Every structure is written in structure tokens, then in C-alpha cells.
PDB file of C-alpha atoms in Angstrom:
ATOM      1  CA  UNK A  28     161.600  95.673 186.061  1.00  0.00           C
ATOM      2  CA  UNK A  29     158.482  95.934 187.998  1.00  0.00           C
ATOM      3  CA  UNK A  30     157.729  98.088 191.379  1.00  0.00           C
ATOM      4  CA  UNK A  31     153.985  96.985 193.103  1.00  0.00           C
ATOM      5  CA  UNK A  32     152.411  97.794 196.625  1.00  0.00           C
ATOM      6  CA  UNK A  33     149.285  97.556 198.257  1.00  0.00           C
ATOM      7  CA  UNK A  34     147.051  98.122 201.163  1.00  0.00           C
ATOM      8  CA  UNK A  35     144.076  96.422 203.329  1.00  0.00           C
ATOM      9  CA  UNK A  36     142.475  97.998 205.974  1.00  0.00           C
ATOM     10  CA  UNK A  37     139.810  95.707 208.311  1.00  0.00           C
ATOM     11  CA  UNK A  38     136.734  97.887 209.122  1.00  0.00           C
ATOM     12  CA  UNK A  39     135.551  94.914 211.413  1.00  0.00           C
ATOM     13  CA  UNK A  40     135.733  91.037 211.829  1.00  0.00           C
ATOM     14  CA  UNK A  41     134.282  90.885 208.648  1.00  0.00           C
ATOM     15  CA  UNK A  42     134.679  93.785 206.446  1.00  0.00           C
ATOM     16  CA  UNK A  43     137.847  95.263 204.473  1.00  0.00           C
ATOM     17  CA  UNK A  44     138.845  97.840 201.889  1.00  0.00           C
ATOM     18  CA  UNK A  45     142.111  97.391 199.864  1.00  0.00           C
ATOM     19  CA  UNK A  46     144.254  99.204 197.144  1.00  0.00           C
ATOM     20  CA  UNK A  47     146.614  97.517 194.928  1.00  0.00           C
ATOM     21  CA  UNK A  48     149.117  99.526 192.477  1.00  0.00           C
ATOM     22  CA  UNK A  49     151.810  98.577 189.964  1.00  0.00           C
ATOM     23  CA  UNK A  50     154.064  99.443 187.476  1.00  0.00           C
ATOM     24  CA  UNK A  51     156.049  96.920 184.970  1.00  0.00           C
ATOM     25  CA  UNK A  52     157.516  97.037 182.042  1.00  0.00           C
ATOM     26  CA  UNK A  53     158.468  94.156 179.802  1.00  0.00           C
ATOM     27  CA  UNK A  54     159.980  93.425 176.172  1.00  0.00           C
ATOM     28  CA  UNK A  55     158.344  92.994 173.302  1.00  0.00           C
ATOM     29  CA  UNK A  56     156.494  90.065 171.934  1.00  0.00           C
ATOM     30  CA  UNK A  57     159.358  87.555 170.319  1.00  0.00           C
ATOM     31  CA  UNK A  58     157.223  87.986 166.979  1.00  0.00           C
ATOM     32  CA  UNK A  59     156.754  91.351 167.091  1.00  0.00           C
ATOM     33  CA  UNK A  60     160.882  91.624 167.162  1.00  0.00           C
ATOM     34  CA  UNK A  61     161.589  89.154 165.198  1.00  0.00           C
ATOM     35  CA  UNK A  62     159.161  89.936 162.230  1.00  0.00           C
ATOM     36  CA  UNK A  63     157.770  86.278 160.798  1.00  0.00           C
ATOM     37  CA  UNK A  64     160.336  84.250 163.869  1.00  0.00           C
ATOM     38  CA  UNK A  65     162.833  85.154 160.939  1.00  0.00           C
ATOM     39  CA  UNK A  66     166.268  86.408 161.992  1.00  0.00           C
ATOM     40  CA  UNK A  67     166.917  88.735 159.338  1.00  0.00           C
ATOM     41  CA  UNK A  68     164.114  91.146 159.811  1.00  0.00           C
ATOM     42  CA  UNK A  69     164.813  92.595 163.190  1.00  0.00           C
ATOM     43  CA  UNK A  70     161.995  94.717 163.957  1.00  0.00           C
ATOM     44  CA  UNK A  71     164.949  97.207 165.981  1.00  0.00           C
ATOM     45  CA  UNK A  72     162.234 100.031 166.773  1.00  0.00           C
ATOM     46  CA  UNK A  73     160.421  97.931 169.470  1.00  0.00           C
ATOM     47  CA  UNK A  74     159.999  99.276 172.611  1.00  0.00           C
ATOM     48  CA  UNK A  75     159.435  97.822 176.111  1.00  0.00           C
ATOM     49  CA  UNK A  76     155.720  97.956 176.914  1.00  0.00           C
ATOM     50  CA  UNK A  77     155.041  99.735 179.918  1.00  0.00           C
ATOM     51  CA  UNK A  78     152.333  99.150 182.336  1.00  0.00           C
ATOM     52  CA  UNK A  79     150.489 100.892 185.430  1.00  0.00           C
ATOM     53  CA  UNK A  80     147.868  99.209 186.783  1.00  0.00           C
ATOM     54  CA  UNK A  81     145.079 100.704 190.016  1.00  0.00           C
ATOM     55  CA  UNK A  82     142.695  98.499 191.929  1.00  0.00           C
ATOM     56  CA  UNK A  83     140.436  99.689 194.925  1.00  0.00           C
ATOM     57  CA  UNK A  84     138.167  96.906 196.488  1.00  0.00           C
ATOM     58  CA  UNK A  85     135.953  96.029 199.374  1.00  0.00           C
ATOM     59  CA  UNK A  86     135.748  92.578 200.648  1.00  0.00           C
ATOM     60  CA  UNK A  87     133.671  90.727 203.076  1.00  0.00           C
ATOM     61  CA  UNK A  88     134.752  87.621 205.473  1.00  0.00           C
ATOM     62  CA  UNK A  89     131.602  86.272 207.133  1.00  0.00           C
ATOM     63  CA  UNK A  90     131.450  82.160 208.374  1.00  0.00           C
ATOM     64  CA  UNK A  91     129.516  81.371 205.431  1.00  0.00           C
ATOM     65  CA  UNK A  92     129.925  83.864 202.807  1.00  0.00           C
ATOM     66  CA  UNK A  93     133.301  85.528 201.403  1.00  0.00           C
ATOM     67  CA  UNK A  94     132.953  88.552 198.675  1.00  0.00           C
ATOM     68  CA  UNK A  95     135.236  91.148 196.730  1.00  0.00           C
ATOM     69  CA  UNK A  96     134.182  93.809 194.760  1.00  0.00           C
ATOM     70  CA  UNK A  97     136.614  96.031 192.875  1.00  0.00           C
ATOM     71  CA  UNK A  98     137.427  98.439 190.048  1.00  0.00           C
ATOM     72  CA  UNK A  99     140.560  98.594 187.958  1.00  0.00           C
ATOM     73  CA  UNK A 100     142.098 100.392 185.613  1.00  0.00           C
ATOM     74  CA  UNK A 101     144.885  99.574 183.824  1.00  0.00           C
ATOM     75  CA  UNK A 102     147.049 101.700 181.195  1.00  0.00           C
ATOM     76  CA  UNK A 103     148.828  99.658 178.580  1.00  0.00           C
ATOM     77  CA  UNK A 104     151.426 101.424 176.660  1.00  0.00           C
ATOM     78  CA  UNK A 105     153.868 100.895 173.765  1.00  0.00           C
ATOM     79  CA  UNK A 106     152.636  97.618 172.777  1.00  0.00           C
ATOM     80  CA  UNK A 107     154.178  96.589 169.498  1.00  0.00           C
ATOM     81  CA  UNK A 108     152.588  93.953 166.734  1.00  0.00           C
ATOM     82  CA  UNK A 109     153.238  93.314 163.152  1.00  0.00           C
ATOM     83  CA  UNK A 110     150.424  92.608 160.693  1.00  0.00           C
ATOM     84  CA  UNK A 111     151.030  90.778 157.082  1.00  0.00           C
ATOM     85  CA  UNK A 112     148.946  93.210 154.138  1.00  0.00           C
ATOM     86  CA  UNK A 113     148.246  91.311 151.931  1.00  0.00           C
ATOM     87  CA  UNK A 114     148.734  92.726 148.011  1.00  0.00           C
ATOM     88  CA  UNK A 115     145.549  93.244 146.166  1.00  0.00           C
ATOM     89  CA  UNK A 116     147.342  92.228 143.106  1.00  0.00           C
ATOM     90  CA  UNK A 117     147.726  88.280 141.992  1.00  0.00           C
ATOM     91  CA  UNK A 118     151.630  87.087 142.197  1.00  0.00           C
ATOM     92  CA  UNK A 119     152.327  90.286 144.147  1.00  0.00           C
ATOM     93  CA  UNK A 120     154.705  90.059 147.227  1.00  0.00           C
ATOM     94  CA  UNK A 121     152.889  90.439 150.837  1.00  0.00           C
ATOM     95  CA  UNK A 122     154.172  93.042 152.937  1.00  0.00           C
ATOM     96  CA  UNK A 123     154.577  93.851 156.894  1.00  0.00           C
ATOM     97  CA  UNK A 124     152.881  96.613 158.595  1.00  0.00           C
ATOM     98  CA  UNK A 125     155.268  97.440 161.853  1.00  0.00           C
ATOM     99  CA  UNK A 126     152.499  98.822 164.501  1.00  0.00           C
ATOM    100  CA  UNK A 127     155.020 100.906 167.155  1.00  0.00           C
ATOM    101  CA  UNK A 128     153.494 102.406 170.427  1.00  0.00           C
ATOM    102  CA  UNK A 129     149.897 101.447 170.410  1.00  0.00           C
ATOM    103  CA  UNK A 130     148.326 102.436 173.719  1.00  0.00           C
ATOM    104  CA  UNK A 131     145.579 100.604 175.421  1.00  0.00           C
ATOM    105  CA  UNK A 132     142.986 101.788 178.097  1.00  0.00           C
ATOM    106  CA  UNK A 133     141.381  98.662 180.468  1.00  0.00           C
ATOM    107  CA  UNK A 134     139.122  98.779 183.007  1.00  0.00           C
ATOM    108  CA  UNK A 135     135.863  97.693 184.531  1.00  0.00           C
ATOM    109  CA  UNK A 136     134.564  96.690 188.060  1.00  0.00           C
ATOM    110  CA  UNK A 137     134.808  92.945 189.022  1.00  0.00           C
ATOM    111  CA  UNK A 138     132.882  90.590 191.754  1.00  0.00           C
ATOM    112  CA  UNK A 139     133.488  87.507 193.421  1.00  0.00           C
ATOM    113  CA  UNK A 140     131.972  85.398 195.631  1.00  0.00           C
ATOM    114  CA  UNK A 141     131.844  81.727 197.818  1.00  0.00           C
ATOM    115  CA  UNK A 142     129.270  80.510 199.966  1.00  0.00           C
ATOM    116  CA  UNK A 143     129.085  77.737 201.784  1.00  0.00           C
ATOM    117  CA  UNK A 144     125.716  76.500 202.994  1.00  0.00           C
ATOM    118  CA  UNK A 145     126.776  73.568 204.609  1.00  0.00           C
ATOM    119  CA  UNK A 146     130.351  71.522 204.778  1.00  0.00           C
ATOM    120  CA  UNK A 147     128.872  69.154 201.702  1.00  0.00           C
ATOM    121  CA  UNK A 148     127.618  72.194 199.517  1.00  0.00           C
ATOM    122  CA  UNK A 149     129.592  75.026 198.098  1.00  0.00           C
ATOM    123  CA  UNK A 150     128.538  77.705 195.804  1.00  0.00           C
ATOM    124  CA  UNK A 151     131.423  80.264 194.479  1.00  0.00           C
ATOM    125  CA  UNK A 152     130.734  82.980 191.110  1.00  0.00           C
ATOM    126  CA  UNK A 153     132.256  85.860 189.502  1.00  0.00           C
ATOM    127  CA  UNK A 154     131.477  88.963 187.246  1.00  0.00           C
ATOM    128  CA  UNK A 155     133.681  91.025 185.101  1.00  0.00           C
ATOM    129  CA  UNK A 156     132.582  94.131 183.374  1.00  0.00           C
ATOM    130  CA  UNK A 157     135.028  95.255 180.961  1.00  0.00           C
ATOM    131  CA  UNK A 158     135.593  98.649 178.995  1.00  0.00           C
ATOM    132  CA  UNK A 159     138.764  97.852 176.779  1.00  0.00           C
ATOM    133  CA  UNK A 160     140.003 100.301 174.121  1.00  0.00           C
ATOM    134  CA  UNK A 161     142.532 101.735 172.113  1.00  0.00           C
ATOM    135  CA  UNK A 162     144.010 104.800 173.425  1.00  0.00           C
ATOM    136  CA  UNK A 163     145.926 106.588 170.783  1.00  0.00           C
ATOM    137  CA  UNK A 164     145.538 106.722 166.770  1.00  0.00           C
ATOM    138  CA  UNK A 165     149.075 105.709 164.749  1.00  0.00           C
ATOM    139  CA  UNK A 166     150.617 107.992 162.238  1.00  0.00           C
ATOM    140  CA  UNK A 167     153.255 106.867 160.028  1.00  0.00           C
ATOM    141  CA  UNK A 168     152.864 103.089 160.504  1.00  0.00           C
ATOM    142  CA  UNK A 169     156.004 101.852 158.185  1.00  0.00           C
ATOM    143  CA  UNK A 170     155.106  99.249 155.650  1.00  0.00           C
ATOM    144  CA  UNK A 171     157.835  96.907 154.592  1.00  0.00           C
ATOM    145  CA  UNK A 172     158.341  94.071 151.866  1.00  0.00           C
ATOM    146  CA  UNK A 173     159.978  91.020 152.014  1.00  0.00           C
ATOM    147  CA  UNK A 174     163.699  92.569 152.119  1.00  0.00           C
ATOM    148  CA  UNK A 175     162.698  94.654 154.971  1.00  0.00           C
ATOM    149  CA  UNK A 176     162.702  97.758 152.730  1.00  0.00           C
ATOM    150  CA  UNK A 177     160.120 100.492 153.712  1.00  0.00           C
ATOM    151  CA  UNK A 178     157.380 100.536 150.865  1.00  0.00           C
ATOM    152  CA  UNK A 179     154.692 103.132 152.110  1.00  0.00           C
ATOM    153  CA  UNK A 180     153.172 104.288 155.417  1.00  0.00           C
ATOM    154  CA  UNK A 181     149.832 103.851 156.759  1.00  0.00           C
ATOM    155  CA  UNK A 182     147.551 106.077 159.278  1.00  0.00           C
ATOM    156  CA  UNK A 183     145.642 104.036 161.688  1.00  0.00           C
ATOM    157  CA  UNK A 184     142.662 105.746 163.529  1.00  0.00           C
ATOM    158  CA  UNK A 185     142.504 103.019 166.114  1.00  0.00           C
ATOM    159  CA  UNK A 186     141.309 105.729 169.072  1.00  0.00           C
ATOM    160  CA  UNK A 187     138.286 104.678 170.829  1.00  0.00           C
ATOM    161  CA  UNK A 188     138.121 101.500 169.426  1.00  0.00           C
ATOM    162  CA  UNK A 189     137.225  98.460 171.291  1.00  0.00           C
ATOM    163  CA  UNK A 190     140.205  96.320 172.370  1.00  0.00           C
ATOM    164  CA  UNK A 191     139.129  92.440 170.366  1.00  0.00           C
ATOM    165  CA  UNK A 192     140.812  89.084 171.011  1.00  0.00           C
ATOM    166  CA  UNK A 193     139.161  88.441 174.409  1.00  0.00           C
ATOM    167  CA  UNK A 194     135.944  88.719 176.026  1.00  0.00           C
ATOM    168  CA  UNK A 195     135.161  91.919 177.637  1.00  0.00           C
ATOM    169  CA  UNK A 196     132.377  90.502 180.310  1.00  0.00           C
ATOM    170  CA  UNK A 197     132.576  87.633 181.823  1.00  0.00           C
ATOM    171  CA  UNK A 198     130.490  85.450 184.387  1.00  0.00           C
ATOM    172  CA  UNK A 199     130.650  82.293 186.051  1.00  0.00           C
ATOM    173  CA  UNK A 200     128.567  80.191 188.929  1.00  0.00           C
ATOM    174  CA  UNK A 201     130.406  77.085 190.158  1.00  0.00           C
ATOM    175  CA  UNK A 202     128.802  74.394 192.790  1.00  0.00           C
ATOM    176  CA  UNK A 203     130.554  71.474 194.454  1.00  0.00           C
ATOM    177  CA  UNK A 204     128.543  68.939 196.219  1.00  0.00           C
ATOM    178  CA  UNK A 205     130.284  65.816 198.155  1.00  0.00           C
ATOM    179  CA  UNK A 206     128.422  62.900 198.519  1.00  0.00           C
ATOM    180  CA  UNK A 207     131.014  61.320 201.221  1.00  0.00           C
ATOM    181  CA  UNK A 208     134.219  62.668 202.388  1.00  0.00           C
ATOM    182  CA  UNK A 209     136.418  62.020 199.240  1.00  0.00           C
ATOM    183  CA  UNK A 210     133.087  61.679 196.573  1.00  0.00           C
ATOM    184  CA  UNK A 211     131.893  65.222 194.779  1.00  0.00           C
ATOM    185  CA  UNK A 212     130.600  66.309 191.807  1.00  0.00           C
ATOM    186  CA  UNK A 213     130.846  70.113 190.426  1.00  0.00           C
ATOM    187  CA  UNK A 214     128.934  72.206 187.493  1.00  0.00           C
ATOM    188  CA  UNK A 215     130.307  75.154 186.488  1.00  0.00           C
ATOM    189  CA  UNK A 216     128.143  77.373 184.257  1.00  0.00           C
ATOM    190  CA  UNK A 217     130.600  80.235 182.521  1.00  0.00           C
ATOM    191  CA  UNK A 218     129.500  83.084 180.033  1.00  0.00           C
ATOM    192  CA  UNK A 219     131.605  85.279 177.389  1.00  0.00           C
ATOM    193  CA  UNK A 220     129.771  88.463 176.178  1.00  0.00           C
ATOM    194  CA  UNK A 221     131.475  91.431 174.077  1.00  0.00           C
ATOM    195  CA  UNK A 222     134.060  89.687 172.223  1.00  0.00           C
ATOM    196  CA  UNK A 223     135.094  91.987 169.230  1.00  0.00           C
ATOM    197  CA  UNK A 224     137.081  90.291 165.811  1.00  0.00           C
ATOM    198  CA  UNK A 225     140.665  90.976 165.579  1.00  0.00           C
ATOM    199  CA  UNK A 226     141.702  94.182 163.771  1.00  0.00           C
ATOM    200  CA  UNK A 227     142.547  93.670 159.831  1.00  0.00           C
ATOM    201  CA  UNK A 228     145.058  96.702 159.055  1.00  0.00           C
ATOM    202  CA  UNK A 229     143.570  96.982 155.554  1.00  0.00           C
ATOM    203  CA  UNK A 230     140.281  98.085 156.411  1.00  0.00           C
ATOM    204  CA  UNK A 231     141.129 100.925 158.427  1.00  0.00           C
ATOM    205  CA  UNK A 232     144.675 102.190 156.702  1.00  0.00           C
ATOM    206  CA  UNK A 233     143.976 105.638 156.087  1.00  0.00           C
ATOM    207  CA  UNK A 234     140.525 106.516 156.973  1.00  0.00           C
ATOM    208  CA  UNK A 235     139.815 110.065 157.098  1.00  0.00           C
ATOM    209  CA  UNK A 236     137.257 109.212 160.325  1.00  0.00           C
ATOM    210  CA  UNK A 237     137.568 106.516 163.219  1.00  0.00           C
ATOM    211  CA  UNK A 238     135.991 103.331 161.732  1.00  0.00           C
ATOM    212  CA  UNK A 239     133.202 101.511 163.992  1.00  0.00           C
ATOM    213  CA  UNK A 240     133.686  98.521 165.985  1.00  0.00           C
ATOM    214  CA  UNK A 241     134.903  95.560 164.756  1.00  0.00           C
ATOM    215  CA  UNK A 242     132.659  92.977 164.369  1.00  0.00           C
ATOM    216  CA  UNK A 243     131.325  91.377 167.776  1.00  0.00           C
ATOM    217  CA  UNK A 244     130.669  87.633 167.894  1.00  0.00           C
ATOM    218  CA  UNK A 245     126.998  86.556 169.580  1.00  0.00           C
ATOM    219  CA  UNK A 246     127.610  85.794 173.590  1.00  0.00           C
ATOM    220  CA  UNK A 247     127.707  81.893 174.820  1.00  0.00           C
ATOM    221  CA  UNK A 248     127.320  79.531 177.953  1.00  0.00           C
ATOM    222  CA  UNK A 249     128.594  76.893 178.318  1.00  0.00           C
ATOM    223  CA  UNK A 250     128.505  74.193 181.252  1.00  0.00           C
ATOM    224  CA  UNK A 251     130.725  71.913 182.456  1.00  0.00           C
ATOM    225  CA  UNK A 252     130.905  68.862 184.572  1.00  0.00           C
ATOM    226  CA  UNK A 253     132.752  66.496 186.779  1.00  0.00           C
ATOM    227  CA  UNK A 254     132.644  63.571 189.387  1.00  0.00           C
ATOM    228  CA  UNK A 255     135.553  62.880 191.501  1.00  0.00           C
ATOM    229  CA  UNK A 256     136.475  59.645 193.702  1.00  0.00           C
ATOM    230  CA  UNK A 257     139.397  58.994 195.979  1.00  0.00           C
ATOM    231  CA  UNK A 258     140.453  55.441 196.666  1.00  0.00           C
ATOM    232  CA  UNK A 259     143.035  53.348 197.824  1.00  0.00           C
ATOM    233  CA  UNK A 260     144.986  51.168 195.536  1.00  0.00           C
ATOM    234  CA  UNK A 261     147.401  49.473 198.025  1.00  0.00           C
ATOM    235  CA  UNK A 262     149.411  51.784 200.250  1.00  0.00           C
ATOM    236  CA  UNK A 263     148.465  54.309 197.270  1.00  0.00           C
ATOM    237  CA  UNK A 264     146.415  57.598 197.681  1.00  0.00           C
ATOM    238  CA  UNK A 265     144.190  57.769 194.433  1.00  0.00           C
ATOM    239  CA  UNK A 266     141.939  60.524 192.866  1.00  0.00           C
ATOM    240  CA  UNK A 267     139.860  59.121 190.177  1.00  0.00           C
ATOM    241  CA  UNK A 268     138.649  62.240 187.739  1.00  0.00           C
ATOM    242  CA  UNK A 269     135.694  61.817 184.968  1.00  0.00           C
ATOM    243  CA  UNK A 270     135.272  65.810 183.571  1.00  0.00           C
ATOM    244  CA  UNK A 271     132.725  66.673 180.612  1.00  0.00           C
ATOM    245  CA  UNK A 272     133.497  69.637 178.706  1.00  0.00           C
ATOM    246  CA  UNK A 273     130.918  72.214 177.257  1.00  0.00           C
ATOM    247  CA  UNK A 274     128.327  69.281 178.440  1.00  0.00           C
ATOM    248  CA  UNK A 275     125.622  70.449 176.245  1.00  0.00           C
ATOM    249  CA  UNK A 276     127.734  70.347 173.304  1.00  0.00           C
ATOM    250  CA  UNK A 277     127.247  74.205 172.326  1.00  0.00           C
ATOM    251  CA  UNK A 278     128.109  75.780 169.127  1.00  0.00           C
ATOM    252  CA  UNK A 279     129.949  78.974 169.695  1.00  0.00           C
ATOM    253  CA  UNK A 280     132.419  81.129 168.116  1.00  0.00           C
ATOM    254  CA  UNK A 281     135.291  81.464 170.298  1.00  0.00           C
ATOM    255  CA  UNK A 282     137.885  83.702 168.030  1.00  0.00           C
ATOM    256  CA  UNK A 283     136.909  86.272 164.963  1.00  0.00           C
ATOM    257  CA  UNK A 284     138.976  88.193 162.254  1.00  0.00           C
ATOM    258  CA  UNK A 285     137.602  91.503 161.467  1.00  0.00           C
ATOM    259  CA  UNK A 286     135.913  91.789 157.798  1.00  0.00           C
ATOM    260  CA  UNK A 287     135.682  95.029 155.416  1.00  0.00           C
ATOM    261  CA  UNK A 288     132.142  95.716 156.452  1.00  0.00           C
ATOM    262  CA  UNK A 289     132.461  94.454 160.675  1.00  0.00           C
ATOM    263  CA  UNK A 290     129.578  92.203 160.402  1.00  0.00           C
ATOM    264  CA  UNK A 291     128.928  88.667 160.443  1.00  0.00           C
ATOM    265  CA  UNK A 292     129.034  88.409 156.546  1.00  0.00           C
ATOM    266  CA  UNK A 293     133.019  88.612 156.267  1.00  0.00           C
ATOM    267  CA  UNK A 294     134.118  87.630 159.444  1.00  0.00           C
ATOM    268  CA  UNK A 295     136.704  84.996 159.248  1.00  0.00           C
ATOM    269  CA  UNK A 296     135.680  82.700 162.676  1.00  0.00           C
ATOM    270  CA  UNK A 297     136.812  80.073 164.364  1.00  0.00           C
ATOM    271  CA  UNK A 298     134.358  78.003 166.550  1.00  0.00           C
ATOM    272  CA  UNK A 299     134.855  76.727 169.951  1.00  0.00           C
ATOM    273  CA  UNK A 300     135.873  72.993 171.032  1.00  0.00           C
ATOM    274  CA  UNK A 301     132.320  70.870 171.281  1.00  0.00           C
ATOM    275  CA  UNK A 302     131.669  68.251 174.184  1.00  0.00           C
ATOM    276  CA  UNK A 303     134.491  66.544 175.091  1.00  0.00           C
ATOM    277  CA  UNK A 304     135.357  63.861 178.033  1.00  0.00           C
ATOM    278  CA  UNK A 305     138.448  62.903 179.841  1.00  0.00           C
ATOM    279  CA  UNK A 306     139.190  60.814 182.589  1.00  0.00           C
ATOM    280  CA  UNK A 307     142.313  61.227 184.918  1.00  0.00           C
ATOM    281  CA  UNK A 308     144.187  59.662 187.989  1.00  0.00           C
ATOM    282  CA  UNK A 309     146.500  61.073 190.782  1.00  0.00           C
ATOM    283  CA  UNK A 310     148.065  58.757 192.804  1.00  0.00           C
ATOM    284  CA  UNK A 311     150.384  59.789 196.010  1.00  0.00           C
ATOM    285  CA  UNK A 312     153.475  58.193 196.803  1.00  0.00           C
TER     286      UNK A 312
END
């Protein structure tokens, strides 16, 4: 179930303040039930994660220029994930580390923008600063084997820890220009800062201290680009599309699993698409 209200209140013509709240909670990831998408290893102790969510803003509605600015903060409860550890002996079986109620604190202040200098020109952006972290260390983290029979327990001091798996801050600056009435090109510049490498169980199983930060992969920009043309083909509306893709064909590391050491040395990566192109139609009939 989920329960959510808000509020807006207009200063003037062209100012407002606004609240959002929420509450929702929601089952558990299928693969975090059903260990490996296998049907005999029911993973029965999963709980519903449960989440409340705050925003307060102020916007601004002028004839050119539109803006929001607003903070968050969002608590993230009883989120449940399994994580394969891997035995450190050859021919040994793998095993399944069951991760019940991890906690998660997010949130950060966000802007956004349009402006519109003219009805062929429009600019539009964003900002998102982000302060994501694990809210709670684990004790008694039950290890299983292959049968699903408990094996050991693990201690996780996760507390403090920078949430990984998505960029923290964020930016982006779009324009749109139209040559005629149904003829435009856009560039849109984006930027990814503070991405952190995916936790590995194993290196932080029983520490007697909260381990440092994962690793964090280097920030990237990337730019992309696209002309659009409407025509008619018969009684046909068309909308001819040519798009370029990270346009200056930028190397970047998009995804990162966490090391022993959290640096760039053992950090299994994978790297972002390069340039790519596509071309599209929509027609209306």
C-alpha cells in the first residue's frame, strides 16, 4: 500500500513553495525471494521494504524562465538482497549470504530549470546533489550452501557507508533550436560524479571497524545529439529522427564491483556504451 499528500502555496504570479510526503511499502525484489530465480530456495525471511519520503521546494513561473529548487530526504528500510561468497578453496561449493533489513538514508537538494529566450530557442538544466548511505550495520547475516542449509553467519559494518550502484550528483544542460516550425536540433550535455563500486560481502564480513568507501569511479560527460524533421508522406504525418549518442565517443566507466583494497587496482568495471547512431520515424494515422 502507499498513502502520499502534498501542498503548494503561490506567494505571487510567479512564486510558490510546496511540500510533498509519502509513505509505501512494497515486496521484495523477485531475486532476493527467490534466491538464484530457483524455486526451492525460498528466501521466507523477506520483508516488505518500507519507505517515507519528505520534499520541501520553491518554484518560480516567470514568461520566460521556470525554476524548482528542493531538498529531500528519503528513508529506505528493510531492503533485502542476496550475495553469492564465493569459497576460497578450489572445487569448493559457493554459498549465499541472505542480507535482511538493510536500511538506507537518501537525500540531497535538487534544481531545475527552462528558459526560453525566444519561441525558436530553448534552454532547460538540472542539478542533483546526493548524500546516499547505509543506515544500520547487520549482525547475524545467515550464510547458506547450495541445499539452503545455514553454514556460518557474517557481521556487516555497512553504517555510514556510501550507498554505490548509481551516481550520487548529477547535472545536465539541454538546448533545442528550430530552424522552421517542424525542423530542430537539440544537444544535451549530462554529467555523473560520485558513483561508488558495488559492495563485495567478502571484504567487509566481520571487520572489527567500518571499512572505507568503496571504490569511486572517475566522473564523465557526455553529449548527445539530434536533428528532427516532420514531413508529409501522403495524407501521413511524419517525424523523421537522426540521434547521436555520447557524440564524442567518450570512454567512461559506467558500473564498478568493489575490490579488497577499494581502489582502481581490483575493481571489476564495466565501461559505458561508445558513440552510437540511430535513425527513427513516426508516422500518424
Amino acid at each position: 500500500y502507499s498513502i502520499k499528500g502534498g501542498a503548494n502555496y503561490r506567494l505571487d504570479d510567479v512564486q510558490n513553495v510546496f511540500a510533498n510526503i509519502g509513505y509505501f511499502e512494497r515486496p521484495a525484489a523477485f531475486n532476493a525471494v527467490f534466491n538464484g530465480y530457483n524455486n526451492t530456495k525460498i528466501n521466507r525471511d523477506a520483508e516488505n521494504e518500507k519507505v517515507f519520503s519528505l520534499e520541501l521546494g520553491y518554484g518560480v513561473r516567470a514568461e520566460k524562465f521556470a525554476a524548482n529548487v528542493n531538498v529531500y530526504r528519503t528513508q529506505w528500510n528493510d531492503r533485502t538482497f542476496t550475495r553469492s561468497v564465493r569459497a576460497t578453496e578450489p572445487g569448493a561449493e559457493d554459498y549465499t549470504a541472505n542480507l535482511l533489513g538493510v536500511n538506507a538514508l537518501h537525500q540531497g537538494v535538487e534544481f531545475d530549470f527552462t528558459y526560453k529566450p525566444s519561441n525558436n530557442l530553448n534552454f532547460s538544466g538540472m542539478v542533483s546533489l546526493g548524500d546516499w548511505k547505509w543506515d544500520n550495520n547487520l549482525e547475524d547475516v545467515p550464510v547458506f550452501n547450495e541445499n539452503q542449509e545455514e553454514v556460518t553467519t557474517l557481521s556487516l559494518p555497512i553504517k555510514g557507508l556510501k550507498v554505490s550502484n548509481a551516481a550520487q550528483t548529477t547535472a545536465a544542460l539541454g538546448m533545442l533550436y528550430k530552424f522552421w516550425d517542424r525542423t530542430s536540433i537539440t544537444v544535451d550535455y549530462n554529467y555523473f560524479a560520485n558513483l561508488y563500486a558495488r559492495i563485495d560481502v567478502l571484504n567487509y564480513a566481520n571487520a572489527s571497524t567500518r571499512p572505507t568507501d568503496t571504490w569511486k569511479a572517475p566522473d564523465y560527460h557526455l553529449f548527445d545529439a539530434s536533428l528532427r524533421h516532420g514531413i508529409k508522406i501522403g495524407d501521413f504525418d511524419t517525424t523523421l529522427t537522426a540521434r547521436v549518442n555520447n557524440l564524442f565517443n567518450t570512454e567512461y566507466v559506467s558500473d564498478a564491483l568493489n575490490g579488497g583494497t577499494s581502489t582502481a587496482t581490483d575493481a571489476l568495471v564495466w565501461f559505458g556504451a561508445g558513440r552510437t547512431f540511430s535513425l527513427s520515424a513516426k508516422i500518424k494515422f
